[in-house]
C-alpha positions as YAML, in Angstrom:
chain: A
units: angstrom
residues:
- id: 1
  name: GLU
  ca: [-60.36, 6.36, 15.31]
- id: 2
  name: ILE
  ca: [-57.75, 4.20, 17.00]
- id: 3
  name: GLU
  ca: [-54.50, 5.42, 18.51]
- id: 4
  name: VAL
  ca: [-51.72, 3.04, 19.58]
- id: 5
  name: TYR
  ca: [-48.99, 4.04, 22.02]
- id: 6
  name: GLY
  ca: [-45.83, 2.20, 23.02]
- id: 7
  name: THR
  ca: [-42.50, 2.62, 24.72]
- id: 8
  name: GLY
  ca: [-38.96, 1.67, 23.81]
- id: 9
  name: TYR
  ca: [-36.78, 1.76, 20.73]
- id: 10
  name: MET
  ca: [-36.68, -0.11, 17.47]
- id: 11
  name: ALA
  ca: [-34.44, -3.17, 17.54]
- id: 12
  name: GLN
  ca: [-32.74, -2.29, 14.26]
- id: 13
  name: GLY
  ca: [-32.55, 0.64, 11.91]
- id: 14
  name: THR
  ca: [-30.53, 1.75, 8.90]
- id: 15
  name: TYR
  ca: [-29.94, 5.29, 7.69]
- id: 16
  name: LEU
  ca: [-28.59, 5.87, 4.19]
- id: 17
  name: SER
  ca: [-27.17, 9.29, 3.40]
- id: 18
  name: ASP
  ca: [-27.68, 11.12, 0.13]
- id: 19
  name: ILE
  ca: [-24.91, 10.83, -2.42]
- id: 20
  name: ILE
  ca: [-22.28, 13.40, -1.36]
- id: 21
  name: ASP
  ca: [-20.71, 15.18, -4.33]
- id: 22
  name: LEU
  ca: [-17.21, 16.51, -3.56]
- id: 23
  name: GLN
  ca: [-17.16, 18.26, -7.00]
- id: 24
  name: ASP
  ca: [-13.92, 16.55, -8.08]
- id: 25
  name: ARG
  ca: [-11.76, 13.55, -7.19]
- id: 26
  name: ALA
  ca: [-10.72, 13.98, -3.56]
- id: 27
  name: THR
  ca: [-8.69, 12.45, -0.76]
- id: 28
  name: ILE
  ca: [-11.09, 11.65, 2.09]
- id: 29
  name: GLY
  ca: [-9.86, 12.14, 5.64]
- id: 30
  name: PRO
  ca: [-10.91, 10.45, 8.90]
- id: 31
  name: ILE
  ca: [-14.65, 10.09, 9.45]
- id: 32
  name: GLY
  ca: [-15.76, 11.15, 12.91]
- id: 33
  name: TRP
  ca: [-19.04, 11.45, 14.74]
- id: 34
  name: VAL
  ca: [-20.58, 12.38, 18.07]
- id: 35
  name: GLU
  ca: [-22.52, 9.44, 19.45]
- id: 36
  name: ASP
  ca: [-24.94, 9.25, 22.38]
- id: 37
  name: VAL
  ca: [-25.85, 6.04, 24.20]
- id: 38
  name: GLU
  ca: [-29.31, 5.44, 25.61]
- id: 39
  name: GLY
  ca: [-29.57, 2.67, 28.20]
- id: 40
  name: ASP
  ca: [-26.98, -0.04, 28.82]
- id: 41
  name: PRO
  ca: [-24.22, 0.26, 26.15]
- id: 42
  name: LEU
  ca: [-23.74, -3.51, 26.21]
- id: 43
  name: PHE
  ca: [-27.11, -3.94, 24.53]
- id: 44
  name: SER
  ca: [-26.74, -1.53, 21.63]
- id: 45
  name: GLU
  ca: [-24.33, -0.99, 18.76]
- id: 46
  name: LEU
  ca: [-23.69, 1.45, 15.95]
- id: 47
  name: ALA
  ca: [-21.83, 0.57, 12.77]
- id: 48
  name: VAL
  ca: [-20.85, 3.21, 10.22]
- id: 49
  name: ARG
  ca: [-20.04, 2.12, 6.67]
- id: 50
  name: VAL
  ca: [-18.83, 4.09, 3.68]
- id: 51
  name: ARG
  ca: [-18.51, 3.61, -0.05]
- id: 52
  name: THR
  ca: [-16.98, 5.81, -2.73]
- id: 53
  name: GLY
  ca: [-17.86, 6.16, -6.39]
- id: 54
  name: GLU
  ca: [-16.87, 7.61, -9.72]
- id: 55
  name: ASP
  ca: [-20.39, 8.70, -10.71]
- id: 56
  name: ASP
  ca: [-23.57, 9.79, -8.96]
- id: 57
  name: THR
  ca: [-25.43, 6.49, -9.39]
- id: 58
  name: PRO
  ca: [-24.33, 3.61, -7.13]
- id: 59
  name: LEU
  ca: [-26.97, 1.30, -8.62]
- id: 60
  name: ARG
  ca: [-27.25, -0.41, -11.98]
- id: 61
  name: TYR
  ca: [-30.51, 0.27, -13.85]
- id: 62
  name: ARG
  ca: [-31.16, -2.28, -16.57]
- id: 63
  name: GLU
  ca: [-33.98, -3.02, -18.97]
- id: 64
  name: ARG
  ca: [-34.90, -6.54, -20.02]
- id: 65
  name: GLU
  ca: [-34.63, -6.85, -23.80]
- id: 66
  name: ARG
  ca: [-37.09, -9.16, -25.52]
- id: 67
  name: ASP
  ca: [-37.51, -10.72, -28.94]
- id: 68
  name: SER
  ca: [-40.67, -10.61, -31.04]
- id: 69
  name: ASP
  ca: [-42.12, -13.47, -29.01]
- id: 70
  name: GLY
  ca: [-41.58, -11.68, -25.73]
- id: 71
  name: ALA
  ca: [-38.72, -13.89, -24.54]
- id: 72
  name: VAL
  ca: [-35.93, -12.15, -22.61]
- id: 73
  name: THR
  ca: [-32.75, -12.01, -24.70]
- id: 74
  name: GLY
  ca: [-30.54, -9.83, -22.50]
- id: 75
  name: LEU
  ca: [-30.20, -6.77, -20.32]
- id: 76
  name: ARG
  ca: [-29.51, -3.20, -21.41]
- id: 77
  name: GLU
  ca: [-28.10, -0.42, -19.22]
- id: 78
  name: VAL
  ca: [-30.46, 2.56, -18.97]
- id: 79
  name: SER
  ca: [-30.63, 5.77, -16.96]
- id: 80
  name: PRO
  ca: [-32.74, 5.90, -13.77]
- id: 81
  name: GLU
  ca: [-35.25, 8.08, -15.61]
- id: 82
  name: MET
  ca: [-35.64, 5.59, -18.45]
- id: 83
  name: TYR
  ca: [-35.85, 2.71, -15.98]
- id: 84
  name: TYR
  ca: [-38.79, 4.16, -14.06]
- id: 85
  name: ALA
  ca: [-40.45, 5.32, -17.31]
- id: 86
  name: LEU
  ca: [-40.86, 1.72, -18.50]
- id: 87
  name: GLN
  ca: [-44.60, 1.10, -18.66]
- id: 88
  name: ASP
  ca: [-44.34, -2.64, -18.15]
- id: 89
  name: THR
  ca: [-42.65, -3.16, -14.78]
- id: 90
  name: ARG
  ca: [-41.68, -6.68, -15.86]
- id: 91
  name: ASP
  ca: [-39.12, -5.04, -18.16]
- id: 92
  name: ARG
  ca: [-37.35, -3.58, -15.14]
- id: 93
  name: ALA
  ca: [-34.50, -5.88, -14.10]
- id: 94
  name: PRO
  ca: [-33.73, -5.99, -10.34]
- id: 95
  name: LEU
  ca: [-31.55, -3.16, -9.12]
- id: 96
  name: THR
  ca: [-28.00, -4.18, -8.21]
- id: 97
  name: ASP
  ca: [-24.95, -2.36, -6.83]
- id: 98
  name: ASP
  ca: [-22.72, -0.87, -9.53]
- id: 99
  name: LEU
  ca: [-19.43, -2.45, -8.44]
- id: 100
  name: ASP
  ca: [-17.71, -1.28, -11.64]
- id: 101
  name: HIS
  ca: [-17.90, 2.36, -10.57]
- id: 102
  name: TRP
  ca: [-18.59, 2.13, -6.82]
- id: 103
  name: SER
  ca: [-16.70, 0.37, -4.05]
- id: 104
  name: PRO
  ca: [-18.36, -2.16, -1.71]
- id: 105
  name: TRP
  ca: [-19.50, -0.93, 1.70]
- id: 106
  name: THR
  ca: [-16.62, -0.95, 4.22]
- id: 107
  name: LYS
  ca: [-16.86, -0.38, 7.97]
- id: 108
  name: VAL
  ca: [-15.01, 2.57, 9.47]
- id: 109
  name: GLY
  ca: [-14.17, 3.33, 13.09]
- id: 110
  name: ASN
  ca: [-14.81, 6.68, 14.71]
- id: 111
  name: GLY
  ca: [-11.90, 8.92, 13.74]
- id: 112
  name: ASP
  ca: [-10.40, 6.43, 11.29]
- id: 113
  name: VAL
  ca: [-9.44, 6.93, 7.66]
- id: 114
  name: PRO
  ca: [-11.86, 4.87, 5.52]
- id: 115
  name: THR
  ca: [-10.46, 1.94, 3.57]
- id: 116
  name: ALA
  ca: [-12.74, 2.65, 0.60]
- id: 117
  name: PRO
  ca: [-10.82, 3.60, -2.56]
- id: 118
  name: VAL
  ca: [-9.69, 7.21, -2.98]
- id: 119
  name: PRO
  ca: [-9.52, 9.62, -4.60]
- id: 120
  name: ARG
  ca: [-13.17, 9.58, -5.61]
- id: 121
  name: ARG
  ca: [-15.67, 12.33, -6.28]
- id: 122
  name: PHE
  ca: [-18.75, 10.73, -4.72]
- id: 123
  name: VAL
  ca: [-19.26, 9.38, -1.20]
- id: 124
  name: GLN
  ca: [-22.15, 7.73, 0.61]
- id: 125
  name: LEU
  ca: [-22.55, 6.80, 4.29]
- id: 126
  name: ARG
  ca: [-24.67, 4.08, 5.88]
- id: 127
  name: LEU
  ca: [-25.48, 4.04, 9.60]
- id: 128
  name: GLU
  ca: [-26.64, 0.74, 11.10]
- id: 129
  name: PHE
  ca: [-28.30, 0.88, 14.52]
- id: 130
  name: ASP
  ca: [-28.80, -2.25, 16.62]
- id: 131
  name: GLY
  ca: [-30.36, -2.20, 20.09]
- id: 132
  name: GLY
  ca: [-33.23, -3.31, 22.24]
- id: 133
  name: LEU
  ca: [-36.41, -2.10, 23.87]
- id: 134
  name: SER
  ca: [-34.55, 0.13, 26.35]
- id: 135
  name: ALA
  ca: [-31.14, 0.55, 24.71]
- id: 136
  name: THR
  ca: [-30.09, 2.30, 21.54]
- id: 137
  name: ARG
  ca: [-27.56, 4.71, 20.01]
- id: 138
  name: GLN
  ca: [-28.00, 8.05, 18.31]
- id: 139
  name: ILE
  ca: [-25.68, 10.28, 16.31]
- id: 140
  name: ASP
  ca: [-25.66, 14.02, 16.85]
- id: 141
  name: ARG
  ca: [-23.40, 14.76, 13.89]
- id: 142
  name: ILE
  ca: [-21.01, 13.02, 11.52]
- id: 143
  name: GLY
  ca: [-18.48, 14.48, 9.12]
- id: 144
  name: PHE
  ca: [-15.10, 14.34, 7.44]
- id: 145
  name: ASP
  ca: [-12.54, 16.61, 5.81]
- id: 146
  name: TYR
  ca: [-11.39, 16.12, 2.24]
- id: 147
  name: LEU
  ca: [-8.80, 17.50, -0.16]
- id: 148
  name: VAL
  ca: [-9.31, 18.69, -3.74]
- id: 149
  name: PRO
  ca: [-7.03, 18.13, -5.56]
- id: 150
  name: PRO
  ca: [-6.07, 14.88, -3.82]
- id: 151
  name: VAL
  ca: [-2.71, 13.90, -2.34]
- id: 152
  name: ALA
  ca: [-2.32, 11.54, -5.33]
- id: 153
  name: ASP
  ca: [-4.44, 9.52, -7.70]
- id: 154
  name: ALA
  ca: [-2.76, 6.40, -6.33]
- id: 155
  name: LEU
  ca: [-0.09, 5.61, -3.77]
- id: 156
  name: ARG
  ca: [0.85, 2.00, -4.42]
- id: 157
  name: ALA
  ca: [3.17, 0.38, -1.86]
- id: 158
  name: GLU
  ca: [4.95, -2.91, -1.27]
- id: 159
  name: VAL
  ca: [7.37, -4.46, 1.19]
- id: 160
  name: TYR
  ca: [10.11, -6.99, 0.46]
- id: 161
  name: PRO
  ca: [10.85, -9.76, 1.34]
- id: 162
  name: ARG
  ca: [7.39, -11.14, 2.07]
- id: 163
  name: LEU
  ca: [8.53, -14.10, 4.16]
- id: 164
  name: ALA
  ca: [10.51, -13.71, 7.39]
- id: 165
  name: GLU
  ca: [11.18, -15.89, 10.42]
- id: 166
  name: ALA
  ca: [9.67, -14.84, 13.74]
- id: 167
  name: GLU
  ca: [12.05, -13.82, 16.54]
- id: 168
  name: LYS
  ca: [14.87, -13.08, 14.12]
- id: 169
  name: PRO
  ca: [16.13, -9.57, 13.29]
- id: 170
  name: ALA
  ca: [14.71, -8.74, 9.87]
- id: 171
  name: THR
  ca: [15.47, -6.14, 7.23]
- id: 172
  name: PHE
  ca: [12.78, -4.97, 4.82]
- id: 173
  name: ARG
  ca: [12.71, -2.76, 1.74]
- id: 174
  name: TYR
  ca: [9.66, -0.56, 1.31]
- id: 175
  name: ALA
  ca: [8.56, 1.25, -1.85]
- id: 176
  name: VAL
  ca: [5.80, 3.76, -2.61]
- id: 177
  name: LEU
  ca: [4.82, 4.53, -6.22]
- id: 178
  name: LEU
  ca: [2.96, 7.80, -6.84]
- id: 179
  name: GLU
  ca: [0.51, 7.98, -9.74]
- id: 180
  name: ALA
  ca: [-1.09, 11.21, -10.96]
- id: 181
  name: ASP
  ca: [-3.78, 11.52, -13.63]
- id: 182
  name: GLY
  ca: [-4.26, 15.26, -13.08]
- id: 183
  name: PRO
  ca: [-3.46, 17.99, -10.55]
- id: 184
  name: ILE
  ca: [-2.35, 16.61, -7.17]
- id: 185
  name: ARG
  ca: [-0.88, 17.98, -3.94]
- id: 186
  name: GLY
  ca: [1.81, 15.34, -3.43]
- id: 187
  name: TYR
  ca: [3.13, 14.20, -0.05]
- id: 188
  name: ASP
  ca: [6.05, 15.00, 2.21]
- id: 189
  name: ARG
  ca: [5.28, 12.83, 5.25]
- id: 190
  name: LEU
  ca: [4.81, 9.09, 5.57]
- id: 191
  name: GLU
  ca: [3.65, 6.88, 8.42]
- id: 192
  name: VAL
  ca: [4.21, 3.11, 8.42]
- id: 193
  name: ASP
  ca: [2.59, 0.63, 10.83]
- id: 194
  name: THR
  ca: [4.71, -2.10, 12.43]
- id: 195
  name: ASN
  ca: [4.07, -4.65, 15.18]
- id: 196
  name: VAL
  ca: [7.24, -3.80, 17.10]
- id: 197
  name: GLY
  ca: [9.45, -0.75, 17.20]
- id: 198
  name: VAL
  ca: [11.94, -0.42, 14.36]
- id: 199
  name: THR
  ca: [15.63, -0.29, 15.18]
- id: 200
  name: ARG
  ca: [16.62, 1.84, 12.19]
- id: 201
  name: VAL
  ca: [15.33, 3.51, 9.02]
- id: 202
  name: ARG
  ca: [17.96, 3.98, 6.30]
- id: 203
  name: GLU
  ca: [18.83, 4.08, 2.60]
- id: 204
  name: VAL
  ca: [16.02, 6.48, 1.70]
- id: 205
  name: SER
  ca: [15.93, 7.27, -2.02]
- id: 206
  name: LEU
  ca: [13.67, 8.83, -4.65]
- id: 207
  name: ASP
  ca: [13.85, 7.30, -8.12]
- id: 208
  name: GLY
  ca: [17.15, 5.70, -7.20]
- id: 209
  name: ARG
  ca: [18.82, 8.86, -5.88]
- id: 210
  name: PRO
  ca: [19.52, 9.48, -2.17]
- id: 211
  name: LEU
  ca: [16.86, 11.59, -0.47]
- id: 212
  name: SER
  ca: [17.30, 13.61, 2.71]
- id: 213
  name: PHE
  ca: [14.78, 12.73, 5.40]
- id: 214
  name: GLU
  ca: [13.93, 13.23, 9.06]
- id: 215
  name: LEU
  ca: [12.65, 10.49, 11.32]
- id: 216
  name: GLU
  ca: [9.94, 12.35, 13.21]
- id: 217
  name: SER
  ca: [8.81, 9.58, 15.55]
- id: 218
  name: LEU
  ca: [9.62, 5.99, 16.50]
- id: 219
  name: ARG
  ca: [6.86, 4.09, 18.26]
- id: 220
  name: GLN
  ca: [6.24, 0.49, 19.24]
- id: 221
  name: ASP
  ca: [3.57, 0.31, 16.54]
- id: 222
  name: GLY
  ca: [5.22, 2.28, 13.75]
- id: 223
  name: PHE
  ca: [7.27, 5.26, 12.66]
- id: 224
  name: THR
  ca: [6.81, 8.60, 10.87]
- id: 225
  name: MET
  ca: [9.27, 10.26, 8.50]
- id: 226
  name: SER
  ca: [9.34, 13.51, 6.52]
- id: 227
  name: PHE
  ca: [11.21, 14.55, 3.37]
- id: 228
  name: PRO
  ca: [11.01, 17.05, 0.48]
- id: 229
  name: LEU
  ca: [7.70, 17.11, -1.38]
- id: 230
  name: ILE
  ca: [7.07, 14.24, -3.80]
- id: 231
  name: ASP
  ca: [4.50, 15.19, -6.46]
- id: 232
  name: GLN
  ca: [5.62, 13.78, -9.82]
- id: 233
  name: ASP
  ca: [3.77, 10.98, -11.60]
- id: 234
  name: GLY
  ca: [5.78, 7.75, -11.51]
- id: 235
  name: SER
  ca: [8.00, 8.81, -8.59]
- id: 236
  name: VAL
  ca: [9.15, 5.88, -6.44]
- id: 237
  name: LEU
  ca: [10.17, 6.42, -2.82]
- id: 238
  name: GLU
  ca: [12.24, 3.56, -1.37]
- id: 239
  name: PHE
  ca: [13.77, 2.96, 2.06]
- id: 240
  name: THR
  ca: [15.02, 0.19, 4.31]
- id: 241
  name: PHE
  ca: [13.96, -0.49, 7.89]
- id: 242
  name: ASP
  ca: [15.18, -3.03, 10.44]
- id: 243
  name: LEU
  ca: [13.12, -4.76, 13.11]
- id: 244
  name: PRO
  ca: [12.32, -8.15, 14.60]
- id: 245
  name: ILE
  ca: [9.05, -9.53, 13.19]
- id: 246
  name: PHE
  ca: [6.99, -11.37, 15.77]
- id: 247
  name: ARG
  ca: [3.53, -12.03, 14.39]
- id: 248
  name: PHE
  ca: [2.20, -14.05, 11.51]
- id: 249
  name: GLY
  ca: [0.15, -11.98, 9.13]
- id: 250
  name: THR
  ca: [1.94, -8.68, 9.61]
- id: 251
  name: THR
  ca: [0.72, -6.00, 7.24]
- id: 252
  name: PHE
  ca: [2.97, -2.95, 7.05]
- id: 253
  name: SER
  ca: [0.18, -0.54, 6.14]
- id: 254
  name: GLY
  ca: [0.81, 3.16, 5.84]
- id: 255
  name: ARG
  ca: [-0.51, 6.64, 5.17]
- id: 256
  name: ALA
  ca: [0.95, 9.66, 3.39]
- id: 257
  name: TRP
  ca: [-0.01, 13.30, 3.62]
- id: 258
  name: HIS
  ca: [0.92, 16.83, 2.68]
- id: 259
  name: SER
  ca: [2.25, 18.67, 5.74]
- id: 260
  name: ALA
  ca: [0.04, 21.67, 4.93]
- id: 261
  name: GLU
  ca: [-3.03, 19.44, 5.48]
- id: 262
  name: PRO
  ca: [-2.03, 17.11, 8.34]
- id: 263
  name: GLY
  ca: [-5.62, 16.12, 9.09]
- id: 264
  name: VAL
  ca: [-6.26, 14.39, 5.75]
- id: 265
  name: PRO
  ca: [-3.88, 11.49, 5.10]
- id: 266
  name: GLN
  ca: [-4.21, 9.13, 2.13]
- id: 267
  name: ARG
  ca: [-3.90, 5.41, 2.66]
- id: 268
  name: LEU
  ca: [-1.28, 3.43, 0.80]
- id: 269
  name: GLU
  ca: [-2.68, 0.81, -1.55]
- id: 270
  name: SER
  ca: [-1.10, -2.62, -1.50]
- id: 271
  name: GLY
  ca: [0.38, -3.50, -4.90]
- id: 272
  name: ASP
  ca: [3.35, -3.54, -7.23]
- id: 273
  name: ALA
  ca: [5.48, -0.43, -6.60]
- id: 274
  name: ALA
  ca: [9.05, -1.41, -7.48]
- id: 275
  name: ASP
  ca: [11.24, -4.24, -8.75]
- id: 276
  name: PHE
  ca: [13.29, -5.65, -5.88]
- id: 277
  name: GLY
  ca: [14.99, -8.32, -7.96]
- id: 278
  name: PRO
  ca: [14.42, -11.70, -9.64]
- id: 279
  name: ALA
  ca: [12.56, -13.13, -6.63]
- id: 280
  name: ASP
  ca: [10.12, -10.19, -6.48]
- id: 281
  name: PHE
  ca: [7.12, -11.35, -8.50]
- id: 282
  name: ALA
  ca: [4.75, -8.51, -9.40]
- id: 283
  name: GLU
  ca: [1.61, -10.60, -8.84]
- id: 284
  name: LEU
  ca: [2.69, -11.27, -5.23]
- id: 285
  name: SER
  ca: [3.60, -7.67, -4.43]
- id: 286
  name: GLY
  ca: [1.94, -6.12, -1.40]
- id: 287
  name: LEU
  ca: [2.32, -5.06, 2.23]
- id: 288
  name: PHE
  ca: [1.81, -8.46, 3.86]
- id: 289
  name: VAL
  ca: [4.68, -10.45, 5.40]
- id: 290
  name: ALA
  ca: [4.24, -14.07, 6.49]
- id: 291
  name: ILE
  ca: [6.34, -16.41, 8.64]
- id: 292
  name: PRO
  ca: [7.33, -19.97, 7.62]
- id: 293
  name: ARG
  ca: [4.66, -22.64, 7.94]
- id: 294
  name: ALA
  ca: [6.59, -24.40, 10.72]
- id: 295
  name: GLN
  ca: [6.10, -21.35, 12.97]
- id: 296
  name: LEU
  ca: [2.35, -21.03, 12.44]
- id: 297
  name: GLY
  ca: [0.18, -21.36, 15.51]
- id: 298
  name: LYS
  ca: [2.94, -20.74, 18.08]
- id: 299
  name: LEU
  ca: [2.24, -18.19, 20.80]
- id: 300
  name: VAL
  ca: [5.65, -18.41, 22.47]
- id: 301
  name: GLY
  ca: [8.93, -18.33, 20.61]
- id: 302
  name: GLU
  ca: [12.42, -18.51, 21.99]
- id: 303
  name: ILE
  ca: [12.67, -18.97, 25.79]
- id: 304
  name: ASP
  ca: [15.81, -18.17, 27.76]
- id: 305
  name: VAL
  ca: [16.43, -19.24, 31.37]
- id: 306
  name: SER
  ca: [19.27, -17.52, 33.18]
- id: 307
  name: PRO
  ca: [20.82, -18.92, 35.27]
- id: 308
  name: ARG
  ca: [19.55, -22.49, 35.24]
- id: 309
  name: VAL
  ca: [20.98, -22.93, 38.74]
- id: 310
  name: PHE
  ca: [20.75, -19.94, 41.07]
- id: 311
  name: THR
  ca: [21.82, -19.24, 44.64]
- id: 312
  name: PRO
  ca: [19.36, -16.89, 46.40]
- id: 313
  name: ASN
  ca: [21.67, -16.14, 49.32]
- id: 314
  name: GLY
  ca: [22.06, -12.40, 48.87]
- id: 315
  name: ASP
  ca: [25.73, -12.39, 47.90]
- id: 316
  name: GLY
  ca: [25.03, -10.57, 44.63]
- id: 317
  name: VAL
  ca: [25.99, -13.51, 42.39]
- id: 318
  name: ASN
  ca: [23.26, -15.55, 40.67]
- id: 319
  name: ASP
  ca: [20.78, -14.41, 43.31]
- id: 320
  name: SER
  ca: [17.70, -14.54, 41.06]
- id: 321
  name: PHE
  ca: [16.04, -16.68, 38.42]
- id: 322
  name: ARG
  ca: [15.16, -14.86, 35.17]
- id: 323
  name: LEU
  ca: [12.84, -16.15, 32.44]
- id: 324
  name: THR
  ca: [12.82, -14.29, 29.09]
- id: 325
  name: PHE
  ca: [10.47, -15.19, 26.23]
- id: 326
  name: ASN
  ca: [8.97, -13.83, 23.02]
- id: 327
  name: LEU
  ca: [5.22, -13.67, 22.49]
- id: 328
  name: LEU
  ca: [4.05, -14.24, 18.92]
- id: 329
  name: GLN
  ca: [0.88, -13.74, 16.88]
- id: 330
  name: LEU
  ca: [-1.14, -12.00, 19.60]
- id: 331
  name: VAL
  ca: [-3.61, -9.45, 18.27]
- id: 332
  name: ALA
  ca: [-4.44, -8.19, 21.78]
- id: 333
  name: PRO
  ca: [-2.87, -8.46, 25.24]
- id: 334
  name: ALA
  ca: [-3.25, -12.00, 26.64]
- id: 335
  name: PRO
  ca: [-2.99, -13.47, 30.17]
- id: 336
  name: VAL
  ca: [0.49, -14.83, 30.90]
- id: 337
  name: THR
  ca: [1.46, -16.75, 34.06]
- id: 338
  name: VAL
  ca: [4.71, -18.22, 35.38]
- id: 339
  name: ASP
  ca: [4.59, -20.65, 38.33]
- id: 340
  name: VAL
  ca: [7.17, -22.80, 40.12]
- id: 341
  name: PHE
  ca: [6.36, -26.32, 41.37]
- id: 342
  name: ASP
  ca: [8.34, -28.92, 43.28]
- id: 343
  name: LEU
  ca: [8.93, -32.36, 41.76]
- id: 344
  name: SER
  ca: [5.86, -33.76, 43.49]
- id: 345
  name: GLY
  ca: [3.66, -31.23, 41.69]
- id: 346
  name: HIS
  ca: [2.97, -28.91, 44.62]
- id: 347
  name: LEU
  ca: [2.86, -25.21, 43.88]
- id: 348
  name: VAL
  ca: [5.84, -23.41, 45.38]
- id: 349
  name: GLN
  ca: [5.37, -19.87, 44.10]
- id: 350
  name: HIS
  ca: [3.28, -17.75, 41.74]
- id: 351
  name: ILE
  ca: [5.98, -15.68, 40.04]
- id: 352
  name: PHE
  ca: [4.06, -13.78, 37.41]
- id: 353
  name: ALA
  ca: [0.45, -13.22, 36.34]
- id: 354
  name: GLU
  ca: [-0.21, -10.32, 33.97]
- id: 355
  name: GLU
  ca: [-1.55, -9.50, 30.54]
- id: 356
  name: ARG
  ca: [1.23, -9.05, 28.00]
- id: 357
  name: SER
  ca: [1.29, -7.95, 24.37]
- id: 358
  name: ILE
  ca: [3.20, -9.29, 21.42]
- id: 359
  name: GLY
  ca: [6.96, -8.99, 21.68]
- id: 360
  name: PRO
  ca: [9.69, -9.78, 24.24]
- id: 361
  name: SER
  ca: [8.77, -10.26, 27.89]
- id: 362
  name: SER
  ca: [10.63, -11.31, 31.01]
- id: 363
  name: THR
  ca: [10.11, -12.01, 34.69]
- id: 364
  name: GLU
  ca: [12.48, -12.45, 37.62]
- id: 365
  name: TRP
  ca: [12.25, -14.25, 40.96]
- id: 366
  name: ASP
  ca: [14.54, -13.87, 43.96]
- id: 367
  name: GLY
  ca: [13.76, -17.31, 45.42]
- id: 368
  name: ILE
  ca: [11.66, -15.95, 48.27]
- id: 369
  name: ARG
  ca: [8.30, -17.65, 48.76]
- id: 370
  name: GLN
  ca: [4.99, -15.95, 49.55]
- id: 371
  name: ASP
  ca: [5.49, -16.47, 53.30]
- id: 372
  name: GLY
  ca: [8.85, -14.67, 53.16]
- id: 373
  name: THR
  ca: [11.05, -17.75, 53.57]
- id: 374
  name: PRO
  ca: [13.75, -18.76, 51.06]
- id: 375
  name: ILE
  ca: [13.13, -21.75, 48.85]
- id: 376
  name: PRO
  ca: [15.03, -24.89, 49.98]
- id: 377
  name: PRO
  ca: [17.78, -26.24, 47.70]
- id: 378
  name: GLY
  ca: [16.72, -28.73, 45.06]
- id: 379
  name: ILE
  ca: [15.32, -29.16, 41.57]
- id: 380
  name: TYR
  ca: [12.09, -27.35, 40.68]
- id: 381
  name: VAL
  ca: [9.82, -27.04, 37.65]
- id: 382
  name: TRP
  ca: [8.77, -23.73, 36.09]
- id: 383
  name: VAL
  ca: [5.61, -23.53, 33.99]
- id: 384
  name: LEU
  ca: [4.88, -20.72, 31.51]
- id: 385
  name: ARG
  ca: [1.27, -20.41, 30.30]
- id: 386
  name: VAL
  ca: [-0.16, -18.08, 27.64]
- id: 387
  name: GLN
  ca: [-3.93, -18.01, 27.24]
- id: 388
  name: ALA
  ca: [-5.20, -17.07, 23.77]
- id: 389
  name: ASP
  ca: [-8.86, -16.82, 22.78]
- id: 390
  name: ALA
  ca: [-9.06, -20.36, 21.42]
- id: 391
  name: PHE
  ca: [-6.42, -22.30, 23.36]
- id: 392
  name: GLU
  ca: [-3.71, -22.24, 26.02]
- id: 393
  name: GLU
  ca: [-0.04, -22.81, 25.23]
- id: 394
  name: ARG
  ca: [2.18, -24.23, 27.98]
- id: 395
  name: HIS
  ca: [5.95, -24.50, 28.29]
- id: 396
  name: VAL
  ca: [7.83, -26.32, 31.05]
- id: 397
  name: GLY
  ca: [11.46, -26.39, 32.22]
- id: 398
  name: THR
  ca: [13.58, -27.06, 35.27]
- id: 399
  name: LEU
  ca: [15.66, -24.84, 37.53]
- id: 400
  name: GLY
  ca: [18.09, -25.66, 40.30]
- id: 401
  name: VAL
  ca: [18.57, -24.01, 43.69]
- id: 402
  name: VAL
  ca: [21.82, -24.40, 45.63]
- id: 403
  name: TYR
  ca: [23.40, -22.61, 48.59]
...
């Protein structure tokens, strides 16, 4: 008899849940879990994935069909029981995912609404653990709420226009089409994601008729509105919102829910929801808005210097130098610096060094150097730097100082 002992954790592991039967088509709410970390968290990771299905079999079971000579002539769908009952295992075709009735695996964050299609009756979870000898993760529990009947069988949404210049005030039309194939709950609240705060939401209508609404919240990353319950198949909610668009690749995603069940929102699907006119092509409909090709790749948009000549003498007139600029296309806060140099290239003053997010930013300088003395009169050079993950963008200009 031999016994082997060891210490540490497995480097990788995957847990696949049973097929979860929700008994009927359902809206699936945020998936959350309680996670424990063993060892250094930098050396372990947990990924949770989900898929949804229309039947209880996420795999395709197929039998190889043969002619009288034994040559394979095709594949035939069979039940799992028939598949494993085949005496000759060579007649069993390899198992594959049933992508006709089940969605692909999609990753979900803790507390997030899954992006897998809903409503669906069947759900499956996959937990992927990655660690090392002395570091791993474990889950104490995982769960989600769901609604039967669902909020809707489909909530298809689109935004128009789908091309807008960065840094310019922009107006967008938004439409949500409700589809119902059976009993549904409907929705009376809607949340839309934006990359800057909206200035106004207006012209709200249902099937072309004005609809009363309340703007519940305005945030830098979106807004929430409520209105009378919408629960009829084919109903189209439309509204207009105004905002400056700053980032290439903006997707105005959203969620809708019934106020009686605020914990279970349903994601809006990108697609054709309304006809916004001759230039609105159905095959291009969606929630994505791009900027013109000429603006691609820019991190800094319009820059304003005011005044270009300033007099830091304390008289209350043009006493400070102000630099205002727009940051574009950032997906996370990035380091931004503003420095002033003399014409010989010597550093005069560090004005600004912070991380800033997408949108308008500004900095101001009173002309006083680090040692507390005023800057002498003359011509100076300001340098604005923005450091992205892959490259640094630099902008340069001049400023004058007189007394």
